[in-house]
Amino acid sequence: MLERIKDSFTESIQTKIDAAEALPESIAKAAEMMVHCLLGGNKILACGNGGSAGDAQHFSAELLNRYEVERPPLPAIALTTDSSTLTAIANDYSYDEVFSKQILALGQPGDILLAISTSGNSGNVIKAMEAALSRDMTIVALTGKDGGAMAGLLGGGDVEIRVPSNVTARIQEVHLLVIHCLCDNIDRTLFPQDEQQ
Ligand SMILES: O=C(CO)[C@@H](O)[C@H](O)[C@H](O)[C@H](O)COP(=O)(O)O
Ligand SMILES: [Zn+2]
């Protein structure tokens, strides 16, 4: 078991080293899109399943509260938290529509969907992307593996941040780092401070 634990650390570190080579440009582009969105008075909607639902909530909490810099709250909504809405949509329609119906209600042109899936194949995240596109929103997709069906839905104005790994847990571990990089970029672009490095 000790060996398995050490192997998990090694694998996680290696995935982050690989991601540090592959992802900075797409993370910077996503952060730029988010800054532009927020400066325009728009908001960011986030969704995902399981661990990725936690990531969506982690992201919205950093924006609504704060990341590292003292600054005003920024507008973001995790679509994963309202159990009444989620159960009603899943019960009356289908689980695939739990995010898309919320986006059709709340999404405005210029808003961003942060769509998180390690496989890129979660049906409700795919439907969320379709709903976002129908609302003239742009998409930042956090994926892994081969990008799945999500990769094929993205247009030129969207960005995919695909973690170079086939292991769900390792991909999730990098997704969290990517989310913190996005928050850091947003903070430092919108609220530059002398004492920041
Ligand atoms: O956290 C984990 C696995 O580490 C799980 O809860 C995982 O997020 C769930 O199985 C998700 O349903 C996987 O969905 P996805 O990443 O393929 O979109
Ligand atoms: Zn997990």
Short mmCIF file of C-alpha atoms and ligand atoms in Angstrom, two decimals:
data_model
loop_
_atom_site.label_atom_id
_atom_site.label_comp_id
_atom_site.label_asym_id
_atom_site.label_seq_id
_atom_site.Cartn_x
_atom_site.Cartn_y
_atom_site.Cartn_z
CA MET A 1 0.00 0.00 0.00
CA LEU A 2 2.84 2.42 0.75
CA GLU A 3 4.14 1.80 -2.76
CA ARG A 4 0.70 2.49 -4.24
CA ILE A 5 0.51 5.76 -2.33
CA LYS A 6 3.97 6.79 -3.53
CA ASP A 7 3.05 5.81 -7.09
CA SER A 8 -0.05 8.03 -6.93
CA PHE A 9 2.11 10.98 -5.87
CA THR A 10 4.65 10.27 -8.61
CA GLU A 11 1.94 9.91 -11.25
CA SER A 12 0.24 13.12 -10.11
CA ILE A 13 3.54 15.05 -10.16
CA GLN A 14 4.39 13.70 -13.63
CA THR A 15 0.95 14.65 -14.96
CA LYS A 16 1.48 18.18 -13.66
CA ILE A 17 4.92 18.34 -15.31
CA ASP A 18 3.36 17.22 -18.61
CA ALA A 19 0.53 19.72 -18.17
CA ALA A 20 2.99 22.54 -17.46
CA GLU A 21 4.39 21.92 -20.96
CA ALA A 22 1.06 21.49 -22.73
CA LEU A 23 -1.42 23.88 -21.12
CA PRO A 24 -0.11 27.41 -20.34
CA GLU A 25 -1.24 28.95 -23.67
CA SER A 26 -4.77 27.59 -23.44
CA ILE A 27 -5.04 28.58 -19.75
CA ALA A 28 -3.88 32.12 -20.60
CA LYS A 29 -6.42 32.32 -23.43
CA ALA A 30 -9.21 31.11 -21.14
CA ALA A 31 -8.25 33.66 -18.48
CA GLU A 32 -8.26 36.43 -21.09
CA MET A 33 -11.76 35.37 -22.18
CA MET A 34 -12.92 35.41 -18.56
CA VAL A 35 -11.45 38.86 -17.89
CA HIS A 36 -13.15 40.20 -21.03
CA CYS A 37 -16.43 38.58 -19.96
CA LEU A 38 -16.29 40.05 -16.45
CA LEU A 39 -15.27 43.52 -17.67
CA GLY A 40 -18.28 43.45 -19.98
CA GLY A 41 -20.63 42.91 -17.04
CA ASN A 42 -21.17 39.24 -17.87
CA LYS A 43 -20.88 36.15 -15.67
CA ILE A 44 -19.42 32.66 -15.65
CA LEU A 45 -21.61 29.55 -15.24
CA ALA A 46 -19.84 26.33 -14.22
CA CYS A 47 -20.89 22.68 -14.31
CA GLY A 48 -19.60 19.11 -14.04
CA ASN A 49 -20.37 15.78 -12.35
CA GLY A 50 -18.95 14.17 -9.21
CA GLY A 51 -15.48 15.54 -8.49
CA SER A 52 -15.99 18.00 -11.34
CA ALA A 53 -19.15 19.31 -9.63
CA GLY A 54 -16.87 20.07 -6.69
CA ASP A 55 -14.48 21.83 -9.07
CA ALA A 56 -17.32 23.93 -10.51
CA GLN A 57 -18.27 24.98 -6.97
CA HIS A 58 -14.66 25.61 -6.02
CA PHE A 59 -14.31 27.96 -9.00
CA SER A 60 -17.52 29.89 -8.33
CA ALA A 61 -16.62 30.23 -4.63
CA GLU A 62 -13.23 31.76 -5.51
CA LEU A 63 -14.92 34.30 -7.76
CA LEU A 64 -17.89 35.12 -5.54
CA ASN A 65 -15.78 35.42 -2.40
CA ARG A 66 -12.13 35.97 -3.28
CA TYR A 67 -9.02 34.08 -4.37
CA GLU A 68 -5.85 35.75 -3.01
CA VAL A 69 -6.34 39.45 -3.58
CA GLU A 70 -8.73 41.68 -1.63
CA ARG A 71 -11.23 42.66 -4.28
CA PRO A 72 -14.96 43.01 -4.94
CA PRO A 73 -17.00 39.83 -5.50
CA LEU A 74 -17.10 38.62 -9.11
CA PRO A 75 -20.16 37.01 -10.75
CA ALA A 76 -20.12 33.22 -11.13
CA ILE A 77 -22.72 30.50 -10.58
CA ALA A 78 -22.17 26.78 -10.06
CA LEU A 79 -25.09 24.94 -11.68
CA THR A 80 -24.51 21.91 -9.44
CA THR A 81 -25.83 23.10 -6.09
CA ASP A 82 -29.61 23.55 -6.07
CA SER A 83 -30.94 20.09 -5.22
CA SER A 84 -34.57 21.12 -5.80
CA THR A 85 -33.82 22.31 -9.31
CA LEU A 86 -31.53 19.36 -10.07
CA THR A 87 -34.01 16.72 -8.85
CA ALA A 88 -36.99 18.35 -10.53
CA ILE A 89 -35.28 18.53 -13.92
CA ALA A 90 -33.85 14.99 -13.60
CA ASN A 91 -37.22 13.61 -12.47
CA ASP A 92 -39.45 15.40 -14.98
CA TYR A 93 -37.13 15.50 -18.00
CA SER A 94 -33.77 13.73 -17.78
CA TYR A 95 -30.48 13.92 -15.98
CA ASP A 96 -28.93 15.07 -19.24
CA GLU A 97 -30.88 18.33 -18.96
CA VAL A 98 -30.00 19.35 -15.39
CA PHE A 99 -27.48 21.95 -16.52
CA SER A 100 -28.86 22.90 -19.94
CA LYS A 101 -32.25 24.04 -18.61
CA GLN A 102 -30.52 26.27 -16.06
CA ILE A 103 -28.35 27.74 -18.82
CA LEU A 104 -31.38 28.40 -21.03
CA ALA A 105 -32.90 30.29 -18.07
CA LEU A 106 -29.82 32.17 -16.85
CA GLY A 107 -27.36 32.40 -19.75
CA GLN A 108 -26.89 35.69 -21.58
CA PRO A 109 -24.85 36.48 -24.69
CA GLY A 110 -21.28 37.16 -23.56
CA ASP A 111 -21.48 34.86 -20.53
CA ILE A 112 -18.99 31.99 -20.31
CA LEU A 113 -19.72 28.34 -19.58
CA LEU A 114 -16.95 26.57 -17.66
CA ALA A 115 -17.67 22.96 -18.67
CA ILE A 116 -15.71 20.37 -16.68
CA SER A 117 -15.44 16.67 -17.59
CA THR A 118 -12.45 14.35 -17.45
CA SER A 119 -13.81 12.15 -20.25
CA GLY A 120 -15.43 14.90 -22.29
CA ASN A 121 -18.39 12.58 -22.66
CA SER A 122 -20.83 13.42 -19.86
CA GLY A 123 -24.24 13.86 -21.50
CA ASN A 124 -25.40 16.69 -19.26
CA VAL A 125 -22.19 18.67 -19.80
CA ILE A 126 -22.50 18.17 -23.57
CA LYS A 127 -26.11 19.42 -23.46
CA ALA A 128 -24.92 22.34 -21.32
CA MET A 129 -22.46 23.27 -24.07
CA GLU A 130 -25.19 23.08 -26.72
CA ALA A 131 -27.43 25.32 -24.60
CA ALA A 132 -24.57 27.79 -24.07
CA LEU A 133 -23.89 27.99 -27.79
CA SER A 134 -27.59 28.61 -28.44
CA ARG A 135 -27.37 31.57 -26.01
CA ASP A 136 -24.31 33.04 -27.77
CA MET A 137 -22.13 32.26 -24.78
CA THR A 138 -18.52 31.15 -25.12
CA ILE A 139 -17.10 27.99 -23.59
CA VAL A 140 -14.03 27.11 -21.57
CA ALA A 141 -13.86 23.30 -21.47
CA LEU A 142 -11.68 21.48 -18.94
CA THR A 143 -11.23 17.97 -20.28
CA GLY A 144 -8.79 15.05 -20.36
CA LYS A 145 -8.24 11.75 -22.21
CA ASP A 146 -9.09 12.40 -25.90
CA GLY A 147 -11.41 15.34 -25.19
CA GLY A 148 -14.43 13.16 -25.96
CA ALA A 149 -17.51 14.56 -27.68
CA MET A 150 -16.99 17.92 -25.95
CA ALA A 151 -13.87 18.61 -28.02
CA GLY A 152 -15.91 18.36 -31.23
CA LEU A 153 -18.45 20.97 -30.09
CA LEU A 154 -15.98 23.79 -29.61
CA GLY A 155 -15.63 26.66 -32.07
CA GLY A 156 -12.87 29.21 -32.71
CA GLY A 157 -14.01 31.51 -29.90
CA ASP A 158 -13.96 28.72 -27.34
CA VAL A 159 -11.02 27.08 -25.59
CA GLU A 160 -10.34 23.53 -24.48
CA ILE A 161 -7.85 22.87 -21.68
CA ARG A 162 -7.19 19.14 -22.08
CA VAL A 163 -5.05 17.48 -19.42
CA PRO A 164 -2.59 15.02 -21.00
CA SER A 165 -3.65 11.92 -19.01
CA ASN A 166 -6.09 9.03 -19.28
CA VAL A 167 -6.61 8.65 -15.52
CA THR A 168 -9.70 10.39 -14.12
CA ALA A 169 -8.17 11.17 -10.71
CA ARG A 170 -4.95 12.58 -12.17
CA ILE A 171 -6.95 14.72 -14.62
CA GLN A 172 -9.06 16.08 -11.76
CA GLU A 173 -5.94 16.95 -9.78
CA VAL A 174 -4.70 19.07 -12.67
CA HIS A 175 -8.16 20.61 -13.23
CA LEU A 176 -7.97 22.08 -9.73
CA LEU A 177 -4.56 23.60 -10.48
CA VAL A 178 -5.91 25.01 -13.74
CA ILE A 179 -8.81 26.59 -11.84
CA HIS A 180 -6.38 28.25 -9.43
CA CYS A 181 -4.30 29.51 -12.38
CA LEU A 182 -7.44 31.02 -13.92
CA CYS A 183 -8.35 32.73 -10.63
CA ASP A 184 -4.80 34.04 -10.23
CA ASN A 185 -4.79 35.42 -13.77
CA ILE A 186 -8.19 37.07 -13.31
CA ASP A 187 -7.12 38.65 -9.99
CA ARG A 188 -3.84 40.01 -11.29
CA THR A 189 -5.30 41.36 -14.53
CA LEU A 190 -8.33 43.02 -12.99
CA PHE A 191 -6.76 44.12 -9.71
CA PRO A 192 -3.02 44.70 -10.20
CA GLN A 193 -1.35 45.54 -6.89
CA ASP A 194 2.12 46.94 -6.28
CA GLU A 195 3.03 44.36 -3.68
CA GLN A 196 2.14 41.46 -5.98
CA GLN A 197 5.12 39.70 -7.58
O1 LIG B 1 -14.35 12.18 -8.50
C1 LIG B 1 -14.57 11.18 -9.17
C2 LIG B 1 -13.45 10.28 -9.57
O2 LIG B 1 -12.23 10.74 -9.04
C3 LIG B 1 -15.95 10.83 -9.63
O3 LIG B 1 -16.91 11.38 -8.74
C4 LIG B 1 -16.20 11.37 -11.06
O4 LIG B 1 -16.14 12.77 -11.03
C5 LIG B 1 -17.55 10.90 -11.57
O5 LIG B 1 -17.48 9.50 -11.83
C6 LIG B 1 -18.02 11.63 -12.82
O6 LIG B 1 -19.32 11.22 -13.14
C7 LIG B 1 -17.10 11.45 -14.03
O7 LIG B 1 -17.58 12.27 -15.08
P1 LIG B 1 -16.64 12.87 -16.21
O8 LIG B 1 -15.41 13.44 -15.57
O9 LIG B 1 -16.32 11.76 -17.17
O10 LIG B 1 -17.48 13.94 -16.87
ZN ZN B 2 -12.54 12.01 -7.22
#
